[in-house]
Coordinates of C-alpha atoms and ligand atoms in Angstrom, one line a residue:
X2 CA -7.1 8.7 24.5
X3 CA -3.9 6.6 25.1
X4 CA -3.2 3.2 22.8
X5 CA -0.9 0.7 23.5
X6 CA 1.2 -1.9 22.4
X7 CA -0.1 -5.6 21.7
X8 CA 2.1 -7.8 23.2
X9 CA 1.1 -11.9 23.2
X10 CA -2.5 -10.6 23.7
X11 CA -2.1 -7.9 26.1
X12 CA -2.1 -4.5 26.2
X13 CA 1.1 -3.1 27.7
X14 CA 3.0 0.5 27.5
X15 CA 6.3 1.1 25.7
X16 CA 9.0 -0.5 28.1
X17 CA 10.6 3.0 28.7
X18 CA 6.8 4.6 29.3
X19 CA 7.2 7.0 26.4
X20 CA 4.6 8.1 24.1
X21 CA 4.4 9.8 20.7
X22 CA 1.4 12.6 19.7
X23 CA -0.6 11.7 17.1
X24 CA -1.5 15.0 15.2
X25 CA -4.9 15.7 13.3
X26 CA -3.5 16.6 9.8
X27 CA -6.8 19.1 9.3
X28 CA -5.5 21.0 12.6
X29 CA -2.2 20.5 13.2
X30 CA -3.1 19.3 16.7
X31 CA -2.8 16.5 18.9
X32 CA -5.6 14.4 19.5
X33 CA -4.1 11.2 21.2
X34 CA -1.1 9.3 22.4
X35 CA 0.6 6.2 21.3
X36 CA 3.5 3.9 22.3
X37 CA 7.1 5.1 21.5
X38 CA 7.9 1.5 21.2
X39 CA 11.7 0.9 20.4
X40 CA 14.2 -2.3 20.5
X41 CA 13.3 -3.8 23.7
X42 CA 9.7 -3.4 22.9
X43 CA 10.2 -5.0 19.3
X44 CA 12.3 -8.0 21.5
X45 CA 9.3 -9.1 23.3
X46 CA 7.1 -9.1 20.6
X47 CA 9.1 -11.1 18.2
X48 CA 9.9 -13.5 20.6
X49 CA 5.8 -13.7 21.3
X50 CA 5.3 -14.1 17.8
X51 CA 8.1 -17.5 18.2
X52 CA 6.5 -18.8 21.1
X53 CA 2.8 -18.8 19.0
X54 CA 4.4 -20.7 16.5
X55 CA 5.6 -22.9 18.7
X56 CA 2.4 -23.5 20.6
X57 CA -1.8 -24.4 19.3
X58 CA -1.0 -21.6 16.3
X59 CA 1.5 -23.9 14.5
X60 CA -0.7 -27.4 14.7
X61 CA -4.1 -25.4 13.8
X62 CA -5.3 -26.6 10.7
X63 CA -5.6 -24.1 7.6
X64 CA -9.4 -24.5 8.0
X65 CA -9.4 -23.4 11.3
X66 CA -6.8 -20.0 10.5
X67 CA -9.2 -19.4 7.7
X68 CA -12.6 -19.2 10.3
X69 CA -10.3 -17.1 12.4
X70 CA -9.8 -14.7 9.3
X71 CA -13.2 -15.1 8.2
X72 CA -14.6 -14.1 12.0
X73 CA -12.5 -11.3 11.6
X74 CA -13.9 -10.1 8.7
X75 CA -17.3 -10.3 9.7
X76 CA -16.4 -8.3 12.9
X77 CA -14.6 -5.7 10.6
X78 CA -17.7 -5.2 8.9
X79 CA -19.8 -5.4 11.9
X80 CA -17.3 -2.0 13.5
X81 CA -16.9 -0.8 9.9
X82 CA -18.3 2.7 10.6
X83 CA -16.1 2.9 13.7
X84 CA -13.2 2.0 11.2
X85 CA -13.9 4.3 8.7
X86 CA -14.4 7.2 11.4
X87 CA -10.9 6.0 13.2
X88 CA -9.0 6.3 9.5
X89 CA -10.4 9.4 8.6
X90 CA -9.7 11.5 12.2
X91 CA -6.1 10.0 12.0
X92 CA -5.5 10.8 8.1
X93 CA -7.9 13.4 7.4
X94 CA -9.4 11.2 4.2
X95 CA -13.2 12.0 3.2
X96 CA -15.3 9.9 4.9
X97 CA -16.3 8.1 1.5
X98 CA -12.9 7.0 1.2
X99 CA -12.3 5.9 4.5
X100 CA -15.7 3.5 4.4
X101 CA -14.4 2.2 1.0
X102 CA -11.1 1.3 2.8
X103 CA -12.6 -0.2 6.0
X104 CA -14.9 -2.2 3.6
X105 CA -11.8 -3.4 1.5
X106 CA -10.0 -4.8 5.0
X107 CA -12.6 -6.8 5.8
X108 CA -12.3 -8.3 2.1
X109 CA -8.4 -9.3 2.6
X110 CA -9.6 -11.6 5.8
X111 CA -12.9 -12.5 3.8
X112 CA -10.7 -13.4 0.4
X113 CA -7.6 -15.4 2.6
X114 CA -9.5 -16.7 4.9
X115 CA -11.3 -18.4 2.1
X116 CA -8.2 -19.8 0.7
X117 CA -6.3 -21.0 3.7
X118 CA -7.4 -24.5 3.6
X119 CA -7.1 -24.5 -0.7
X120 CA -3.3 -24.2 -1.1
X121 CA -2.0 -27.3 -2.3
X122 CA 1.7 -29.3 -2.4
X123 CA 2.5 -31.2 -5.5
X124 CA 4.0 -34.7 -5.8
X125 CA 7.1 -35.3 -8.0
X126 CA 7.1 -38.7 -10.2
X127 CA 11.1 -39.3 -9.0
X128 CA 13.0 -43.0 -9.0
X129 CA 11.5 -46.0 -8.4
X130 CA 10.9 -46.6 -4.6
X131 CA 10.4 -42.8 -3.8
X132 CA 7.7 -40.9 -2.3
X133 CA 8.2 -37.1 -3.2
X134 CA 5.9 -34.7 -2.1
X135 CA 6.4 -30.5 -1.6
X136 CA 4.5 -29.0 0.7
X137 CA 3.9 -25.3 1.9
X138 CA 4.8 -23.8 5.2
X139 CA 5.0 -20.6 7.0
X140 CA 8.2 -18.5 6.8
X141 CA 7.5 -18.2 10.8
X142 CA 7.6 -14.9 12.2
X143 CA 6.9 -12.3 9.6
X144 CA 7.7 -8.3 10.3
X145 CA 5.2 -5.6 8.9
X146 CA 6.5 -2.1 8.2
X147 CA 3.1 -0.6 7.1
X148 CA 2.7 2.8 5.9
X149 CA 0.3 6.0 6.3
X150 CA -1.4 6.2 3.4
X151 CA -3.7 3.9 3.5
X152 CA -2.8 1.9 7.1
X153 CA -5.9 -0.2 7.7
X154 CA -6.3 -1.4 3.7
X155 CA -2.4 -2.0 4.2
X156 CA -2.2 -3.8 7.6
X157 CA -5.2 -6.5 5.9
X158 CA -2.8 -6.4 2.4
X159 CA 0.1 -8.2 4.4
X160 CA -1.8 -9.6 7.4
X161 CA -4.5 -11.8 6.2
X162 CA -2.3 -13.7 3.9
X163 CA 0.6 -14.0 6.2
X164 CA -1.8 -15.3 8.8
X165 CA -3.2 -17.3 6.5
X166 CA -0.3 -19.6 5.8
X167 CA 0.1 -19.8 9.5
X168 CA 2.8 -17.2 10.2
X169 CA 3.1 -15.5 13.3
X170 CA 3.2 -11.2 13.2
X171 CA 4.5 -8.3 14.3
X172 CA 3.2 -5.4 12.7
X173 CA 4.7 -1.7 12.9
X174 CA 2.6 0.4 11.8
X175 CA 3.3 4.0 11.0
X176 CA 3.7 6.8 13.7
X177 CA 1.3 9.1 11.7
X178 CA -1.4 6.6 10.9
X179 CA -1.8 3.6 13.2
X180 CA -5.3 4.0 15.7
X181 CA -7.1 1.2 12.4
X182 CA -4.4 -1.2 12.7
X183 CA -4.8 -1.1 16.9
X184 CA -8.5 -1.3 16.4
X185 CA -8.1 -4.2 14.2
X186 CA -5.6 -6.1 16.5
X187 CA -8.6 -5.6 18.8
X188 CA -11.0 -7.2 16.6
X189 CA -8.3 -10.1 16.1
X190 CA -8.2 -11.4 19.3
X191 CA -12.0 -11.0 19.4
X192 CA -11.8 -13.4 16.4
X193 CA -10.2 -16.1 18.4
X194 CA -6.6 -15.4 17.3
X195 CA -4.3 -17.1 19.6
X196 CA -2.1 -14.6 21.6
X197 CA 1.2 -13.6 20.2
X198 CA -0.2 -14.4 17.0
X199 CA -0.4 -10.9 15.8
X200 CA 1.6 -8.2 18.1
X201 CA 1.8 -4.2 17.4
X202 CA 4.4 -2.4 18.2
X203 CA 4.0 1.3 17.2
X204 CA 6.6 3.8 17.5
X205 CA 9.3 5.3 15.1
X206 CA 10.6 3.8 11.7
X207 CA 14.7 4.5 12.7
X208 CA 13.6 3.1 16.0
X209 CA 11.0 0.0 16.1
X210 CA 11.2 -0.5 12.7
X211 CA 14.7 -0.9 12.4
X212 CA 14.7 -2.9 15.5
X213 CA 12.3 -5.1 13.9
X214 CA 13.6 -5.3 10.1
X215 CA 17.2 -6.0 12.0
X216 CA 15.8 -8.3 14.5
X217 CA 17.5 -11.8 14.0
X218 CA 14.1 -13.8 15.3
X219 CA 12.5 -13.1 12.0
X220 CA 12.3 -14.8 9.0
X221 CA 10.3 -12.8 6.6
X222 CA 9.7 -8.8 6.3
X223 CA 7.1 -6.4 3.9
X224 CA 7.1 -3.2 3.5
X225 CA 5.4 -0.5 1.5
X226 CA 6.9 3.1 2.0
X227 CA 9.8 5.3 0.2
X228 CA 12.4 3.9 -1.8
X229 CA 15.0 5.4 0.7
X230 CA 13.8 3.3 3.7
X231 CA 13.1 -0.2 1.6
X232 CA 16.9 0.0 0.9
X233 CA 17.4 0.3 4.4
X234 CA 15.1 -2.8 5.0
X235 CA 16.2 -4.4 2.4
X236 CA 19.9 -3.9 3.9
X237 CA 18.8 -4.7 7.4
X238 CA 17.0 -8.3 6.8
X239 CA 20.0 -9.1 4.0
X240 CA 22.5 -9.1 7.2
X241 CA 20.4 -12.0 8.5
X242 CA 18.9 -13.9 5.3
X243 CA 15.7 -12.9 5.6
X244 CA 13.6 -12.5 2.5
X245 CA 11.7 -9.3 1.7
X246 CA 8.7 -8.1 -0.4
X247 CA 8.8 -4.2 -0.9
X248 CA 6.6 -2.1 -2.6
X249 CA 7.9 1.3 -3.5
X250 CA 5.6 3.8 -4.8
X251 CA 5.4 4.5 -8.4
X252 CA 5.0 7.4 -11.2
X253 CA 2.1 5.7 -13.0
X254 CA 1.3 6.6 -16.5
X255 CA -2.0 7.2 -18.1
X256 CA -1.4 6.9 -21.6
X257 CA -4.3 8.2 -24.3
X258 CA -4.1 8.0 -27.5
X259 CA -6.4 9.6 -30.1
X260 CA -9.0 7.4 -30.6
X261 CA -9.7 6.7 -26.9
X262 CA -13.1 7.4 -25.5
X263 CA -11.9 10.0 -23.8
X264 CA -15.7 11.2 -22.2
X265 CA -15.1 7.9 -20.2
X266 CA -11.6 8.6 -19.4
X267 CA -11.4 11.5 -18.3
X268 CA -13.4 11.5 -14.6
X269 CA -11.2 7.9 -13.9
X270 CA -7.8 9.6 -14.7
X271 CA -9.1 13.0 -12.5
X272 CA -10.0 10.4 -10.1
X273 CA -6.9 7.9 -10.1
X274 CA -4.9 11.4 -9.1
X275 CA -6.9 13.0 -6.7
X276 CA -7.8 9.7 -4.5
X277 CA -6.3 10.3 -0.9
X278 CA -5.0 13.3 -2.4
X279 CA -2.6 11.8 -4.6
X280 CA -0.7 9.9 -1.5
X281 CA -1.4 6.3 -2.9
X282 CA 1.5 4.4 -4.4
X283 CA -0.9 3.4 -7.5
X284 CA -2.2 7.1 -8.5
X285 CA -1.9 7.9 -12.3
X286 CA 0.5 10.7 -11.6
X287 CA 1.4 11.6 -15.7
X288 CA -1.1 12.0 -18.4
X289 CA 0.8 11.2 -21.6
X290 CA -1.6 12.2 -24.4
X291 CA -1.4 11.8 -28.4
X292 CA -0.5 15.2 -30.0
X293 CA -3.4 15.2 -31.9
X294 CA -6.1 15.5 -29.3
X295 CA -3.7 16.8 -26.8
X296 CA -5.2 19.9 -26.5
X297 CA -8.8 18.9 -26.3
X298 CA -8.6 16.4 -23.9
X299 CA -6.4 18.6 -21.4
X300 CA -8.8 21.7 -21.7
X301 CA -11.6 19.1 -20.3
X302 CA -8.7 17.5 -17.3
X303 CA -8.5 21.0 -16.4
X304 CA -12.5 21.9 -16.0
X305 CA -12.4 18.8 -13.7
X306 CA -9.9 20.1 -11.6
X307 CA -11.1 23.3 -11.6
X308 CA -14.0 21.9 -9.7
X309 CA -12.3 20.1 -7.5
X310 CA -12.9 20.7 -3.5
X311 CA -10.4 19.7 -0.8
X312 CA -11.7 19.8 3.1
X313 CA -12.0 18.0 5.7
X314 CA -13.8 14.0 6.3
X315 CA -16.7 15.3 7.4
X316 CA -16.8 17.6 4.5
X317 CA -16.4 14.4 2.6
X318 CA -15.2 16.0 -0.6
X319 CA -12.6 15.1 -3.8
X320 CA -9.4 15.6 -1.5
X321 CA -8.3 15.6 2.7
X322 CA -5.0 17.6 3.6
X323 CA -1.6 15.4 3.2
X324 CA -0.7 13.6 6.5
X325 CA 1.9 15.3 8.0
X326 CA 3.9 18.8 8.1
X327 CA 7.1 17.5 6.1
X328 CA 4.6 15.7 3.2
X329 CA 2.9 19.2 2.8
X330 CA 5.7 21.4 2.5
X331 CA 7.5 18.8 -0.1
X332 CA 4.1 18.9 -1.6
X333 CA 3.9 22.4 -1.8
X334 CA 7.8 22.5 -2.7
X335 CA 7.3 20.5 -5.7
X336 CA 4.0 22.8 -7.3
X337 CA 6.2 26.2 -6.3
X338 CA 9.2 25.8 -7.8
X339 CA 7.6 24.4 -10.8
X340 CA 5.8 27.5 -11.2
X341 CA 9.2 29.7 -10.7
X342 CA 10.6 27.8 -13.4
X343 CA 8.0 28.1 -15.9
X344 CA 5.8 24.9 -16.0
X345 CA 2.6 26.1 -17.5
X346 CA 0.1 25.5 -14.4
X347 CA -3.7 24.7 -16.2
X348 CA -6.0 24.4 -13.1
X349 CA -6.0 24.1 -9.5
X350 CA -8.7 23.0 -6.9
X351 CA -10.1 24.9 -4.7
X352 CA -10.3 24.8 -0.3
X353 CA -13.5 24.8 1.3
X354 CA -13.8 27.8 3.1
X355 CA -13.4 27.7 7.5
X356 CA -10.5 24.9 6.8
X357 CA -7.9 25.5 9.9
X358 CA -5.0 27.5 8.4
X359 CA -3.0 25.1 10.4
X360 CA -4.2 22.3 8.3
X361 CA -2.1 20.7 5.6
X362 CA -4.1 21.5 2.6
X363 CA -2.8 21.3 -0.9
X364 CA -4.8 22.5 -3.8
X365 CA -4.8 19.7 -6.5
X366 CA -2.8 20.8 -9.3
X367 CA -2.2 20.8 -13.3
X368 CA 0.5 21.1 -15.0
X369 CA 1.2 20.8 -18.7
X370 CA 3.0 19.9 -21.2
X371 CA 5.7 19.3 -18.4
X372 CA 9.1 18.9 -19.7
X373 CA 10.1 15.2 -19.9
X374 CA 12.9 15.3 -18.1
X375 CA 11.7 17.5 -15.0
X376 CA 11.2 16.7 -12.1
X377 CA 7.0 16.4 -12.5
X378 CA 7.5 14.4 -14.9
X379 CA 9.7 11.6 -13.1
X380 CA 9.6 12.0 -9.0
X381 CA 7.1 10.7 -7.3
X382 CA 5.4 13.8 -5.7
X383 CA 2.6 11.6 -3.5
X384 CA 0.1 14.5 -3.8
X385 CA -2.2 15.6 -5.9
X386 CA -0.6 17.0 -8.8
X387 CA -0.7 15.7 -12.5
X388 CA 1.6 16.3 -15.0
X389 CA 0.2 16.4 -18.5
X390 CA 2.6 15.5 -22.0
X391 CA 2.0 15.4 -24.9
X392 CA 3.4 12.2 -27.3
X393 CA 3.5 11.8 -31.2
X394 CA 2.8 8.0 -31.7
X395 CA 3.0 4.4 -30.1
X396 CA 6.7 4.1 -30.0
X397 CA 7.3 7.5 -28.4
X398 CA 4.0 6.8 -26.1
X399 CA 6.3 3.2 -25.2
X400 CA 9.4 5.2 -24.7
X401 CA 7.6 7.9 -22.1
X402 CA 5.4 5.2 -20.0
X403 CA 9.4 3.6 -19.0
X404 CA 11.3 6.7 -18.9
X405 CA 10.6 7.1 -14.9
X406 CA 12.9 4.6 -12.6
X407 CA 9.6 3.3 -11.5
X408 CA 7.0 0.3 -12.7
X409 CA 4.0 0.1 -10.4
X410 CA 0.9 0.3 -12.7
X411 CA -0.1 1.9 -16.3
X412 CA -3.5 2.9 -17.7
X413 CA -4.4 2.7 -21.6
X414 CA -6.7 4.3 -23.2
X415 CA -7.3 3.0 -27.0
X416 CA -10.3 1.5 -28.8
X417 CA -7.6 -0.8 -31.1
X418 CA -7.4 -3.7 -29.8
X419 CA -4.1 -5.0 -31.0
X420 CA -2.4 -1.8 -29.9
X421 CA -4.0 -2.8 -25.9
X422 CA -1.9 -6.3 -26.4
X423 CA 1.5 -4.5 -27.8
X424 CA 1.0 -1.7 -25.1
X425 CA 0.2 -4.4 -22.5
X426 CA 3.7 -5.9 -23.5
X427 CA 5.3 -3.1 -23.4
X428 CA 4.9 -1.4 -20.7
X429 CA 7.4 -2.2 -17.8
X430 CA 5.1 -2.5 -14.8
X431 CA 3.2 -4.6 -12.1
X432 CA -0.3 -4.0 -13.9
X433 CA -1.6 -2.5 -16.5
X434 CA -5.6 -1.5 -17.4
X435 CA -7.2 -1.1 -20.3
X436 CA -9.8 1.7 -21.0
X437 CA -10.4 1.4 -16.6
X438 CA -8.2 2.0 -14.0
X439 CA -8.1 0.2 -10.6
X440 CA -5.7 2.0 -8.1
X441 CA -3.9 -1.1 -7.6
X442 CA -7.1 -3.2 -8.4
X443 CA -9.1 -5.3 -5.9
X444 CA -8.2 -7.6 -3.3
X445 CA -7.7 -10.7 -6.3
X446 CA -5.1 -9.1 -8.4
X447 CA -1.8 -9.4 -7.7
X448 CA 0.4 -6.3 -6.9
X449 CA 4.0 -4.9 -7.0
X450 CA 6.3 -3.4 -8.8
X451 CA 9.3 -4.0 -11.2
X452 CA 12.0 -1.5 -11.2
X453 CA 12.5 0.7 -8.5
X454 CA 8.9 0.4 -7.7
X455 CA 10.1 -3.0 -6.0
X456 CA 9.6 -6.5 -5.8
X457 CA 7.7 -9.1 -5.0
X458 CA 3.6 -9.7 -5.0
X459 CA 1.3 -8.9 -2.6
X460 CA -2.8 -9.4 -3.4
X461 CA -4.5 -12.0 -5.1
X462 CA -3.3 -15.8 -4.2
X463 CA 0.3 -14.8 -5.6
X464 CA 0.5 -13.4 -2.0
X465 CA 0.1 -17.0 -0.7
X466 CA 3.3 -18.1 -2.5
X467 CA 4.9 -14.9 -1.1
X468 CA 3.9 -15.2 2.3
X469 CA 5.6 -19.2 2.6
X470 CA 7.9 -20.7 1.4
X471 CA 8.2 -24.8 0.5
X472 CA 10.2 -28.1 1.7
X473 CA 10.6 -31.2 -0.6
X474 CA 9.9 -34.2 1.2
X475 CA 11.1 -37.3 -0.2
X476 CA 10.5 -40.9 1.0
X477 CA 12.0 -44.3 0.9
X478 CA 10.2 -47.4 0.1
X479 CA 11.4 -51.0 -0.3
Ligands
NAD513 P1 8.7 6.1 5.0 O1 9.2 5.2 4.0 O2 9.7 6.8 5.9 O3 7.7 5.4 6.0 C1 7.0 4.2 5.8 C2 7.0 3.3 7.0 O4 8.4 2.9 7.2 C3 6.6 3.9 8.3 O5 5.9 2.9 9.1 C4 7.9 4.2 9.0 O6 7.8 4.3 10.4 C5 8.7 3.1 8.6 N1 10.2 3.3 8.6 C6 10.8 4.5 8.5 N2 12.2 4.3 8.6 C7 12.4 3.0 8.8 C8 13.5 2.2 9.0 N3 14.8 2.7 9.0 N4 13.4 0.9 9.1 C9 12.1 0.3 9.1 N5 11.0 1.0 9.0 C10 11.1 2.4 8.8 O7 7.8 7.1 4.3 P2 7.5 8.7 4.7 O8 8.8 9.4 5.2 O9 6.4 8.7 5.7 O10 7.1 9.3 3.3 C11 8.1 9.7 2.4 C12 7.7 9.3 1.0 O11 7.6 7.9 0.9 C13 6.4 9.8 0.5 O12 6.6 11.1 0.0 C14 6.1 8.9 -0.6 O13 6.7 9.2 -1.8 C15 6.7 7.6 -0.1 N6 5.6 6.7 0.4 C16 5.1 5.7 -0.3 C17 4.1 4.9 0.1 C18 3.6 3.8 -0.8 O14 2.4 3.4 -0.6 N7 4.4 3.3 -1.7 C19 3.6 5.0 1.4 C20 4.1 6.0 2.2 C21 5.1 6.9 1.7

């Protein structure tokens, strides 16, 4: 199988005809080909992208962009098994996960598609004989760096809201993860998207999506991936003005003090870890537990993980392998040299037996108590391994949720409800749950990061606000 690039609604190969493998991360080998799209590639599309605004895509009404988006989402439903069998072959996630996702992308259209036609200007009371109005409007063309981890849930994170407030896209999606996002482009134009409303480019990050992030025709970028390559967006769109949301990844706390229920914690912090194998910018990667019960409650973390199983989507089990050869030997880096230097290891997972030995399979891992300042305890590993502490009251359970560089989300566990407002204060991050934790939550909440996590909000109708910008009018009248 060969996939292409979408270009103002066609379907076209990389200008210079080269093509990248796309590796199954349970074997190691190739399974299909996609366009090595680079500058010239990234050109064309961008300049598509102008020439939608600039036709029936920029006077559409919102209630028309929102049936688009909502068409969309019925048809994402309608091909969700094809989805969800398309994610896991290209990422190796269980098959439960990978319908959950494809279900979740089909909410982003449902959810902005609903709220197109509801985002309202205000009117400004000004001097006598003025009309002032401010009203809403597309940045224009927005760029798209999406990531692997979750590329479908991602691509309908950034999409469905830019589209909604009548942008025009290009999407680059990640070179080892991008056969949803193609499949959804697919389904757009079957929606009755416009061409060169949405155009795909796939190919390399130093190559189409610098090209894009640098590209002077846009006027917006997102991006979810490492904290290295959002300062290099970041540095690209400052040379040309262009605003940026970036979200950054995270080393989440779960914080649980002694009188938590912690018969109903437990399985949700196992869980927040081990989803997509602990590559998800939201997983609860450090278990920061009160002294007192310490002991107890990381004896019954460590049956869990004893039972976990890691295998492949069919096998549809707790874990899939990490996505790529250079993920799984940092992975595998990070548990190794932590049992050289003496981190007490409590549990590890287990493979399914006849896995490929090619595969890149991680055991999930335990560790605890990790030292606070090593490097489990403040490096986002993106795999699954959680680092257990132990902490002696509120204050020094305040002082260990912020002592990473990053601020995505936070989980407490306590039955006092004035502590769940001080923590809730405290706590320097994008979200915070109380006795649940949501994995970045559902499509309504808004999401992002403070610190090095990132900034700005994706999610909920924050991502509106985010996704246009505004212009005063004001009016004369004798
Ligand atoms: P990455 O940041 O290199 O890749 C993310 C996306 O950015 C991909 O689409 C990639 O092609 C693109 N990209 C790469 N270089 C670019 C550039 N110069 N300009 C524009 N786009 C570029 O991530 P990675 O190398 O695949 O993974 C490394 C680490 O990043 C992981 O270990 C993890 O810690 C983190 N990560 C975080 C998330 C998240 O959800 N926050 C997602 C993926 C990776």
């Amino acid at each position: 199988m060969h996939r292409q690039l979408l270009i103002e609604g066609r379907w076209v190969d990389a200008a210079a005809g080269e093509t990248i493998d796309v590796i199954d991360p349970c074997t190691a080998e190739p399974f299909c080909t996609i366009a090595r799209g680079r500058a010239e590639d990234v050109d064309r599309a961008v300049q598509a992208a102008q020439r939608a605004l600039d036709g029936p895509w920029g006077r559409m009404t919102a209630t028309e962009r929102g049936r688009i988006l909502q068409r969309l989402a019925q048809l994402i439903i309608a091909h969700g098994d094809e989805l969800a069998q398309l994610e896991a072959r290209d990422t190796g996630k269980p098959m439960a996960v990978a319908r959950a996702d494809a279900a979740a992308v089909a909410r982003y259209f449902e959810f902005y598609g609903g709220a197109a036609d509801k985002v309202h200007g205000q009117t400004i009371p000004y001097l006598n004989g003025y009309n002032v109005s401010v009203v809403r409007i597309p940045h224009g063309v927005t760029a798209h760096i999406i990531p692997w981890n979750y590329p479908a849930q991602m691509m309908g994170r950034t999409l469905a809201p830019a589209l909604a407030m009548g942008n025009a896209a290009v999407v680059k999606p990640s070179e080892d993860a991008c056969l949803t996002t193609l499949k959804l482009a697919e389904l757009a134009m079957e929606a009755g998207l416009p061409p060169g409303v949405l155009n795909i480019v796939t190919g390399y990050g130093a190559e189409a999506g610098a090209a894009l992030t640098a590209h002077p025709g846009i006027h917006f970028a997102t991006f979810t991936g490492s904290p290295e390559v959002g300062m290099q967006v970041q540095q690209a769109t400052a040379r040309n003005h262009v605003p940026c949301v970036l979200e950054l990844g995270g080393k989440s706390p779960q914080i649980v003090f002694d009188d938590a229920d912690l018969a109903k914690a437990a399985p949700i912090i196992v869980r927040a870890i081990v989803q997509n194998a602990g590559q998800t910018c939201s997983a609860g990667s450090r278990l920061l537990v009160q002294q007192g019960v310490y002991d107890r409650f990381v004896e019954t973390i460590a049956h869990h993980f004893s039972a976990l199983r890691v295998g492949t989507p069919e096998m549809d089990l707790d874990c899939g392998p990490m996505i790529n050869a250079k993920q799984h030997a940092r992975v595998r880096a990070f548990i190794a040299s932590a049992i050289e230097q003496g981190v007490p290891l409590l549990a590890e997972g287990k493979l399914a037996e006849g896995l490929s030995p090619n595969g890149y399979f991680v055991a999930p891992a335990l560790f605890g108590p990790v030292p606070r300042t090593h490097g489990l305890a403040c490096q986002e590993i993106f795999g699954p391994v959680l680092s257990a502490m132990p902490f002696t009251d509120e204050e020094d359970a305040v002082r260990l949720a912020n002592a990473t560089e990053y601020g995505l989300v936070a989980g407490v566990w306590t039955e006092n409800g004035s502590r769940q407002s001080r923590m809730a204060r405290r706590i320097a991050s994008g979200q915070v749950f109380i006795n649940c934790y949501g994995a970045g939550g559902g499509v309504e909440l808004p999401f992002g990061g403070v610190k090095k996590s990132g900034y700005g909000r994706e999610k909920g109708l924050l991502a509106l606000e985010e996704m246009s910008t505004t212009k005063t009018i004001v009016q004369h009248y004798e």
